[in-house]
PDB file of C-alpha atoms in Angstrom:
ATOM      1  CA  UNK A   1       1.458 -20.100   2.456  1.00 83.00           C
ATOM      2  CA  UNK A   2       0.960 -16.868   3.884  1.00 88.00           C
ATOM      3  CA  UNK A   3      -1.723 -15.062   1.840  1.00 93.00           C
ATOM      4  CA  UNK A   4      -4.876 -12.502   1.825  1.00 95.00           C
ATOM      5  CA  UNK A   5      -8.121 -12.885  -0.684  1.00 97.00           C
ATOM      6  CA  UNK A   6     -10.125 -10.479  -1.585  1.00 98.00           C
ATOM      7  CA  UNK A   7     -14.063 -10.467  -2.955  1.00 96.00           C
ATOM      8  CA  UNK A   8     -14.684  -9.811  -6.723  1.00 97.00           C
ATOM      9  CA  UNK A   9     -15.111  -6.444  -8.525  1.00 98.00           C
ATOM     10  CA  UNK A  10     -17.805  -4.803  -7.666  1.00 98.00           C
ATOM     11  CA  UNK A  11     -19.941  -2.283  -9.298  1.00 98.00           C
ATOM     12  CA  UNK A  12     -22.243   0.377  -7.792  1.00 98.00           C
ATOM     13  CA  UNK A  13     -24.481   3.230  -7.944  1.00 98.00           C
ATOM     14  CA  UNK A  14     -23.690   6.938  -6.627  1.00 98.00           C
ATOM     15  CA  UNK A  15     -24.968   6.710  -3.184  1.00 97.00           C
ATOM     16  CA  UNK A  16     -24.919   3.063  -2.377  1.00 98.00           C
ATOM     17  CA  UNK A  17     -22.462   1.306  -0.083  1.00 98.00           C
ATOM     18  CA  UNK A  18     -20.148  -1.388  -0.907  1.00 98.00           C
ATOM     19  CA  UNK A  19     -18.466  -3.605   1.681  1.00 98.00           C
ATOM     20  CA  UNK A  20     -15.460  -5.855   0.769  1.00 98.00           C
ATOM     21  CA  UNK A  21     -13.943  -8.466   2.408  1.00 98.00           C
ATOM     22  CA  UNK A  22      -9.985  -9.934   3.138  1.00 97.00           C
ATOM     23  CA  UNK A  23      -9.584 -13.309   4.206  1.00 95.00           C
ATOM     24  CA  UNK A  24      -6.452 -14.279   5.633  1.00 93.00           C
ATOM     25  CA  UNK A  25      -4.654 -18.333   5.819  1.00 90.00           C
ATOM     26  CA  UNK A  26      -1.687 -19.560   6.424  1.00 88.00           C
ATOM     27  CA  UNK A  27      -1.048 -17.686   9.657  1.00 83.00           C
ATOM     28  CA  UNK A  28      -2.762 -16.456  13.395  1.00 81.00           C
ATOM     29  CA  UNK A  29      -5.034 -13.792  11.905  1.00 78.00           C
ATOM     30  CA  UNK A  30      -5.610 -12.295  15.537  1.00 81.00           C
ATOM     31  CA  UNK A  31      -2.142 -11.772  15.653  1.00 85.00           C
ATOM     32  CA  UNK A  32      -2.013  -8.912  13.351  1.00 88.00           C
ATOM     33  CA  UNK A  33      -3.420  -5.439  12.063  1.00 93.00           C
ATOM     34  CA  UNK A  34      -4.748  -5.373   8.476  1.00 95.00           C
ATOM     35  CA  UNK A  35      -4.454  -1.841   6.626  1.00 97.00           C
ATOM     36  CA  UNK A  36      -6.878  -0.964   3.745  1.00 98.00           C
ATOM     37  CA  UNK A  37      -5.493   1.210   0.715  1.00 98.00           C
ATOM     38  CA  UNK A  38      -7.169   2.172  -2.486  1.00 98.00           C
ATOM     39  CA  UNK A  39      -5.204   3.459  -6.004  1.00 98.00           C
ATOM     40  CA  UNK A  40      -7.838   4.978  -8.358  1.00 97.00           C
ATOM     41  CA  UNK A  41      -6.910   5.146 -11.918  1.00 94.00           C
ATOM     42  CA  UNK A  42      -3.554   6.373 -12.827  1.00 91.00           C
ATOM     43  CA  UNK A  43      -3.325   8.015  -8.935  1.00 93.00           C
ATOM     44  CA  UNK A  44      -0.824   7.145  -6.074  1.00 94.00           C
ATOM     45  CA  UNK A  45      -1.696   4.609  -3.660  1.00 97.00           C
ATOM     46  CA  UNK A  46      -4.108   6.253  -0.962  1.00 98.00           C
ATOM     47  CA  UNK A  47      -4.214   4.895   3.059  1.00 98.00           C
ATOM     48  CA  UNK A  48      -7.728   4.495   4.077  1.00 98.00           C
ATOM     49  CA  UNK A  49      -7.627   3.183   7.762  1.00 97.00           C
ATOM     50  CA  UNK A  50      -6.453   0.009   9.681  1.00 96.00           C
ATOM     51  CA  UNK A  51      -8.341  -2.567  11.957  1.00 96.00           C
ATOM     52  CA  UNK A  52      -6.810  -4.654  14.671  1.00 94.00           C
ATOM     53  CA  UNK A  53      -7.231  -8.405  14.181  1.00 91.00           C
ATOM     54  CA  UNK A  54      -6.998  -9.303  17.686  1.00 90.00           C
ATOM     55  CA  UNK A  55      -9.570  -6.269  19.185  1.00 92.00           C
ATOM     56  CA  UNK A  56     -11.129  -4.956  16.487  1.00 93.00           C
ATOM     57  CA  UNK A  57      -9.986  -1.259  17.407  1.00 95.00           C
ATOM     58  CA  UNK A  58      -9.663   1.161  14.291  1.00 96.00           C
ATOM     59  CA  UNK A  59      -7.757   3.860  12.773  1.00 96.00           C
ATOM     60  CA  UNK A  60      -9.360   5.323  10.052  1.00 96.00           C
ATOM     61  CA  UNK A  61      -7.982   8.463   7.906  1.00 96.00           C
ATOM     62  CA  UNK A  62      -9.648  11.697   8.367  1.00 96.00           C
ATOM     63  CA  UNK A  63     -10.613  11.688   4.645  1.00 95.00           C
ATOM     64  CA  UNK A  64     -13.115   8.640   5.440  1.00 92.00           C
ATOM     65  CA  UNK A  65     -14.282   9.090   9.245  1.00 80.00           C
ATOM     66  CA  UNK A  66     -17.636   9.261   8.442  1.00 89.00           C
ATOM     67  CA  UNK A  67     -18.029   6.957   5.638  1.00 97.00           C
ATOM     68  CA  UNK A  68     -15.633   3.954   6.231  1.00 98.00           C
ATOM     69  CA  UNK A  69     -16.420   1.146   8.445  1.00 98.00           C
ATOM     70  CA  UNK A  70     -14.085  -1.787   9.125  1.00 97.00           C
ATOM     71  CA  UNK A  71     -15.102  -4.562  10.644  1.00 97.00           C
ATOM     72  CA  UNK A  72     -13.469  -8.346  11.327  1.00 95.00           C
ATOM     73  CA  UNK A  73     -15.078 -11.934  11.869  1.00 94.00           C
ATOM     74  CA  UNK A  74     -11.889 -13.444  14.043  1.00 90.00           C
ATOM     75  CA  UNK A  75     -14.213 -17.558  13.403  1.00 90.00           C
ATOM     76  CA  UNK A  76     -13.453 -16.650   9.574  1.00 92.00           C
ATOM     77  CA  UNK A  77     -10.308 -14.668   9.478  1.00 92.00           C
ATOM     78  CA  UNK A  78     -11.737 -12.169   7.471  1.00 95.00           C
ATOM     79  CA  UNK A  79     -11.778  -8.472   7.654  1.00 96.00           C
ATOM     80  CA  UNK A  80     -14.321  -6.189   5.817  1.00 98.00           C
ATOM     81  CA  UNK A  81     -14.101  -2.387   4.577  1.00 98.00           C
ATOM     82  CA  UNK A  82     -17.376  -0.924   3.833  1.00 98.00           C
ATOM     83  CA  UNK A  83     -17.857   1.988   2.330  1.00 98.00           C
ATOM     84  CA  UNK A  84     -20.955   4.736   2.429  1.00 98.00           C
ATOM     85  CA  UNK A  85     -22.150   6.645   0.430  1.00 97.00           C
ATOM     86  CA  UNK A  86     -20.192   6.144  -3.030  1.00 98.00           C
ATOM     87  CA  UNK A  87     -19.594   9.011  -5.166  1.00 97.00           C
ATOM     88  CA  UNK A  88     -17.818   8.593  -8.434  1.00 97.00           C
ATOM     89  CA  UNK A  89     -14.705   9.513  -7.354  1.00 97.00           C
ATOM     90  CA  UNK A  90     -14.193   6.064  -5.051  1.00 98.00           C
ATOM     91  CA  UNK A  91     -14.116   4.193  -8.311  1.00 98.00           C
ATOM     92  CA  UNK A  92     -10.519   2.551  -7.203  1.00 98.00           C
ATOM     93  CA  UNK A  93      -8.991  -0.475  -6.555  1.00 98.00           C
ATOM     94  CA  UNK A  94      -9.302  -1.445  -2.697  1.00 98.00           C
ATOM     95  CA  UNK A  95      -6.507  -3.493  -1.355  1.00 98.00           C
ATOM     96  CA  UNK A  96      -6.349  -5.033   2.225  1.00 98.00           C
ATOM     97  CA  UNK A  97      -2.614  -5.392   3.317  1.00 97.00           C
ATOM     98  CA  UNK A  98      -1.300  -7.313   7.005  1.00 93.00           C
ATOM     99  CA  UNK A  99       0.872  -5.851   9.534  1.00 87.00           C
ATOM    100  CA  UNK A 100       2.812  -3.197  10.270  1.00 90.00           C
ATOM    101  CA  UNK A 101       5.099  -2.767   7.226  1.00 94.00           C
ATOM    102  CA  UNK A 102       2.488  -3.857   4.770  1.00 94.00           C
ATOM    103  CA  UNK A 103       3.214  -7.045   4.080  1.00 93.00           C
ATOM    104  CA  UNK A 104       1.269  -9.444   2.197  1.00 94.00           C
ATOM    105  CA  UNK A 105      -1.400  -7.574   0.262  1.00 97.00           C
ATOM    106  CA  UNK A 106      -4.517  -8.972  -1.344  1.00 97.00           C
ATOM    107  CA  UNK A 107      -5.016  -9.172  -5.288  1.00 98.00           C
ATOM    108  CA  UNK A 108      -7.463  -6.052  -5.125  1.00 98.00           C
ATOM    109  CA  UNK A 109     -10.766  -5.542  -6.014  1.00 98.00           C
ATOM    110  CA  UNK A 110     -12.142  -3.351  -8.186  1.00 98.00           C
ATOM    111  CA  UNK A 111     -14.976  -1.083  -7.205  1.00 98.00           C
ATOM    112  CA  UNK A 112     -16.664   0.993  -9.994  1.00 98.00           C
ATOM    113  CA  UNK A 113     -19.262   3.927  -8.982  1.00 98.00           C
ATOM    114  CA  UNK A 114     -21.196   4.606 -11.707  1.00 97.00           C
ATOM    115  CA  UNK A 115     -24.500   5.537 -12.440  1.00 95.00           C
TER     116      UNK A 115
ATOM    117  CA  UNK B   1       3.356  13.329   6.315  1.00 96.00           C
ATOM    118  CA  UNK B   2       3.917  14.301   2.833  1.00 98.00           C
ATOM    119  CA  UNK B   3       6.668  12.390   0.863  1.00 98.00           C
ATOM    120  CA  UNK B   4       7.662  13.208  -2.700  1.00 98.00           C
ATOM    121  CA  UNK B   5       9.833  11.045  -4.709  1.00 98.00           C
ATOM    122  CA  UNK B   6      11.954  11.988  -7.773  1.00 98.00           C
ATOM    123  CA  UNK B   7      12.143  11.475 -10.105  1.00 98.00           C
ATOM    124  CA  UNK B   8       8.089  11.028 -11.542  1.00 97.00           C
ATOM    125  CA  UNK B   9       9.394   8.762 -14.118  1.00 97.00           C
ATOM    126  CA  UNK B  10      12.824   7.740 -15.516  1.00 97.00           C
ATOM    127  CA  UNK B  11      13.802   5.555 -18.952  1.00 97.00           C
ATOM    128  CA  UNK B  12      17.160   2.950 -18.303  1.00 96.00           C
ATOM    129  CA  UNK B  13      18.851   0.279 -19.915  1.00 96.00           C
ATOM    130  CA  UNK B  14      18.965  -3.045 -18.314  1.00 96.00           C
ATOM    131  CA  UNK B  15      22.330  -3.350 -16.277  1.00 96.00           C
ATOM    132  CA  UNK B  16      22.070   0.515 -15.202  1.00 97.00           C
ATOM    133  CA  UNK B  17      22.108   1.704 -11.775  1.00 98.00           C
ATOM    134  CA  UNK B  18      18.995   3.172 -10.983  1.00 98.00           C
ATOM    135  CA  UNK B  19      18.475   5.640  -8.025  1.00 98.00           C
ATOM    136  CA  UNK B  20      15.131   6.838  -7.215  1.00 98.00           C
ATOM    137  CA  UNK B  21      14.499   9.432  -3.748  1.00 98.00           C
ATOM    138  CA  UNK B  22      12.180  10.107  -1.899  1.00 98.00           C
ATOM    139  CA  UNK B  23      11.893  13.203   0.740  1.00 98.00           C
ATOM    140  CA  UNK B  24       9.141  13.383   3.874  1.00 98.00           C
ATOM    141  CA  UNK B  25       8.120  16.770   5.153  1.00 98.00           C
ATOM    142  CA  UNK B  26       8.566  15.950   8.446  1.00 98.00           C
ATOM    143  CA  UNK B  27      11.586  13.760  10.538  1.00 98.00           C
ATOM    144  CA  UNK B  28       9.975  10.531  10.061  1.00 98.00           C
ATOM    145  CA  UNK B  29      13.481   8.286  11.467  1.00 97.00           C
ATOM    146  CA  UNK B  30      13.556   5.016   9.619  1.00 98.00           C
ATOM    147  CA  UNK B  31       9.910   4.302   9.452  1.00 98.00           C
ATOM    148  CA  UNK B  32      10.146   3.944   5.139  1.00 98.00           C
ATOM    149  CA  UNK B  33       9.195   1.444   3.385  1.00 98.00           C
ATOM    150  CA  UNK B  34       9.766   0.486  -0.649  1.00 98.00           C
ATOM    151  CA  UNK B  35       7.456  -1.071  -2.561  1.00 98.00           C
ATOM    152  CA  UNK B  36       7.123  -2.344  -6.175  1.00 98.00           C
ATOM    153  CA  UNK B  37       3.933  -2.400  -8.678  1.00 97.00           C
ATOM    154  CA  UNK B  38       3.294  -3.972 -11.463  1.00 96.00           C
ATOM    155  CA  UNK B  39       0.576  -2.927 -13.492  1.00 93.00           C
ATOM    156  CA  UNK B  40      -2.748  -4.577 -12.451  1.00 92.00           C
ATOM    157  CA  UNK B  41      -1.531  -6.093  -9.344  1.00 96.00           C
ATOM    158  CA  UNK B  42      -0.693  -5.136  -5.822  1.00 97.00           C
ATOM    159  CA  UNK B  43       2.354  -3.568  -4.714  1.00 98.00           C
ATOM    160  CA  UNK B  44       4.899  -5.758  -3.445  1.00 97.00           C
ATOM    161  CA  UNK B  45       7.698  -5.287  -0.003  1.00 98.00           C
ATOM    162  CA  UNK B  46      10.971  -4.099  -1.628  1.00 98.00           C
ATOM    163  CA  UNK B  47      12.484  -2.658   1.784  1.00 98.00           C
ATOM    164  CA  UNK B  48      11.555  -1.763   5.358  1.00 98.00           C
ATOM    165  CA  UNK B  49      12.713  -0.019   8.020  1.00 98.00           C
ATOM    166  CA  UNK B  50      14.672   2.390   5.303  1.00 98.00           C
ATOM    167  CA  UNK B  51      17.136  -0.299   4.826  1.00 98.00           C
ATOM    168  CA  UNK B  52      16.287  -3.748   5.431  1.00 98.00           C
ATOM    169  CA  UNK B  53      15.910  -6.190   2.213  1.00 98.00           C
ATOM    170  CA  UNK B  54      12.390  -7.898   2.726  1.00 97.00           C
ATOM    171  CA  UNK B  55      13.029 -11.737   2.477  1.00 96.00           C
ATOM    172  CA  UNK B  56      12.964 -13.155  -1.180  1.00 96.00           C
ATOM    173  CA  UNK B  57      13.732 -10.033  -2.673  1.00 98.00           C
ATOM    174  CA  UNK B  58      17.003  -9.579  -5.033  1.00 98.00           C
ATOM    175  CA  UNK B  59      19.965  -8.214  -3.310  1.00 98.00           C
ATOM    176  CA  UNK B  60      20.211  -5.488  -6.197  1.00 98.00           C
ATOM    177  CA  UNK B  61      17.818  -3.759  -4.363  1.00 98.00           C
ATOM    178  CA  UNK B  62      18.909  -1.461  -1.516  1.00 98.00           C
ATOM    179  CA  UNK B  63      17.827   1.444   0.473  1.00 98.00           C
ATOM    180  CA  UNK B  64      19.406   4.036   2.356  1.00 98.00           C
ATOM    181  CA  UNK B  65      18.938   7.259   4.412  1.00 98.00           C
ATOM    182  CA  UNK B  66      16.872   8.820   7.808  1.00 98.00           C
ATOM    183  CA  UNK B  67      14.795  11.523   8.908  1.00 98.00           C
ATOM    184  CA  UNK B  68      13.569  13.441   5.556  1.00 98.00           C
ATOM    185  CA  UNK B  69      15.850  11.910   2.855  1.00 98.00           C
ATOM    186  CA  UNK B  70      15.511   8.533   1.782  1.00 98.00           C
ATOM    187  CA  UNK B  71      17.066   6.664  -1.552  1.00 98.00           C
ATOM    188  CA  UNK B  72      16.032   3.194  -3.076  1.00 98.00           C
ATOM    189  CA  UNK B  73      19.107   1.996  -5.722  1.00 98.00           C
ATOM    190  CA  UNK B  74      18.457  -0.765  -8.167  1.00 98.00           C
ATOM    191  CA  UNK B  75      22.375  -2.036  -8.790  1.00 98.00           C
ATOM    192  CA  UNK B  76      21.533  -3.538 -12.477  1.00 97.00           C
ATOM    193  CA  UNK B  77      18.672  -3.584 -13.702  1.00 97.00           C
ATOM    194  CA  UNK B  78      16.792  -6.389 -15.018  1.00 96.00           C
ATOM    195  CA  UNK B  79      14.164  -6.646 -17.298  1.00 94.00           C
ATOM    196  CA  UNK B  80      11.246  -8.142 -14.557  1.00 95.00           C
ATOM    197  CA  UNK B  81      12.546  -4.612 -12.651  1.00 97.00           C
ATOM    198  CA  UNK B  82      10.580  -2.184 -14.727  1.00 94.00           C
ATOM    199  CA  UNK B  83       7.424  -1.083 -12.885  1.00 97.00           C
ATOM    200  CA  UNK B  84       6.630   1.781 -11.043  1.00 97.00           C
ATOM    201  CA  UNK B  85       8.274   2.258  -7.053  1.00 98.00           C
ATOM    202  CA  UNK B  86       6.425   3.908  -4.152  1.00 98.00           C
ATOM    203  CA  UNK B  87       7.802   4.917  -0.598  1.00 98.00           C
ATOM    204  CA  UNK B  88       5.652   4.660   2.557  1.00 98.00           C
ATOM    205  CA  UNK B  89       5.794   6.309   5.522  1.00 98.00           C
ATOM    206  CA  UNK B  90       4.667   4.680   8.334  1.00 97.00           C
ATOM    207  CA  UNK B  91       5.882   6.921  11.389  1.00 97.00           C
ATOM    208  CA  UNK B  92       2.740   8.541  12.447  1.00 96.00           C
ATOM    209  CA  UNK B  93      -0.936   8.414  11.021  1.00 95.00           C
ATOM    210  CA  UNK B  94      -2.690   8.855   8.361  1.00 96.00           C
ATOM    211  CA  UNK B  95       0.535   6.480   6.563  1.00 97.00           C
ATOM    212  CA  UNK B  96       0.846   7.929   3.132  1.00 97.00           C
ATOM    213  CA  UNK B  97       2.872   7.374   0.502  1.00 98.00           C
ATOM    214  CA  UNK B  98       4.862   9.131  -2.276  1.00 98.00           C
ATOM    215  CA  UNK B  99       3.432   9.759  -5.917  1.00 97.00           C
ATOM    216  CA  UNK B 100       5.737   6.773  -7.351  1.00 97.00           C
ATOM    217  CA  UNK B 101       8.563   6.869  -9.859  1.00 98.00           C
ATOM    218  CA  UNK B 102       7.757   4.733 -13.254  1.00 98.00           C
ATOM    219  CA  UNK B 103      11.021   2.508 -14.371  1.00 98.00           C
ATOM    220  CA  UNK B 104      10.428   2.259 -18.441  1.00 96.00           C
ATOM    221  CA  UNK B 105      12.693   0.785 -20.702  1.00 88.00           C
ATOM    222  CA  UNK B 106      14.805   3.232 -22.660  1.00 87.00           C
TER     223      UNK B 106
END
């Protein structure tokens, strides 16, 4: 079965990072691009960048250049979004999402900033 | 790529046909997808490619249109359909998606 699996919630501190992983079974992880996309509370589902299974090139939105980092561990078929630098305002729920037409997602995980 | 869907929320009946839009600022072809959410859980591959049924998903679901204008219809609607939709563009980068349309029960 074709699925992704994400870490636990998380909760942070303004300024900290968090870093949350994807791991993929059931299918060639290398084979695919994995998109990350976070929905804070009551908002619209947001795009935050994509990662290449097979290379490891990125895409990342503008919004997150300097503070998103995606990474991927090809042995483990598992891909991980960190974030720097957390304000209150990336309290969300991250999903991680496979190829090109989004499609399967993980459950989400919950990251809360909060002092 | 900005889309905006309409309408923001609409009450229905089950068995009504349901037709929700969506419009991107730019020509964005057939790069739209459809998705479905359910409160507390990810969003789930309605349609792709503006028109194609994803597999396992009822054929009461359809979608139509190209370039800007873009429509996802929900034949009759049944009582697991209530959730809130979303359209994606995936054309260029950054991929963003509309503000979603909630489906209540009237």
């Amino acid at each position: 079965q074709v699925q992704l699996v994400q870490t636990g919630a998380e909760v942070k501190k303004p300024g900290a990072s968090v870093k949350v992983s994807c791991k993929a079974s059931g299918f060639t992880f290398s084979n695919y691009g994995v998109h990350w996309v976070r929905q804070a509370p009551g908002e619209r589902l947001e795009w935050m960048g994509w990662i290449n299974a097979d290379n490891g090139n990125t895409k990342e939105s503008q919004k997150f250049q300097d503070r998103l980092i995606l990474t991927k561990d090809t042995s483990a078929s598992t891909v991980y979004m960190e974030l720097r630098s957390l304000r209150s305002e990336d309290t969300a729920v991250y999903f991680c999402a496979m190829t090109f037409w989004f499609d399967p997602w993980g459950q989400g995980t919950l990251v809360t900033v909060s002092s | 790529i900005q889309l905006t869907q309409s309408p923001s929320s609409l009450s229905a009946s089950v068995g009504d046909r349901v037709t929700i839009t969506c419009r991107a600022s730019q020509d964005i072809n057939s790069f739209l997808a459809w998705y479905q959410q359910n409160p507390g859980k990810a969003p789930k591959l309605l349609i792709y490619a503006a028109s194609t049924l994803q597999s396992g998903v009822p054929s009461r679901f359809s979608g139509s249109g190209s370039g800007t204008d873009f429509t996802l219809t929900i034949s009759s609607l049944q009582p697991e359909d209530f959730a809130t939709y979303y359209c994606q563009q995936v054309n260029s980068y950054p991929r963003t998606f509309g503000q979603g349309t909630k489906v209540e029960i009237k």
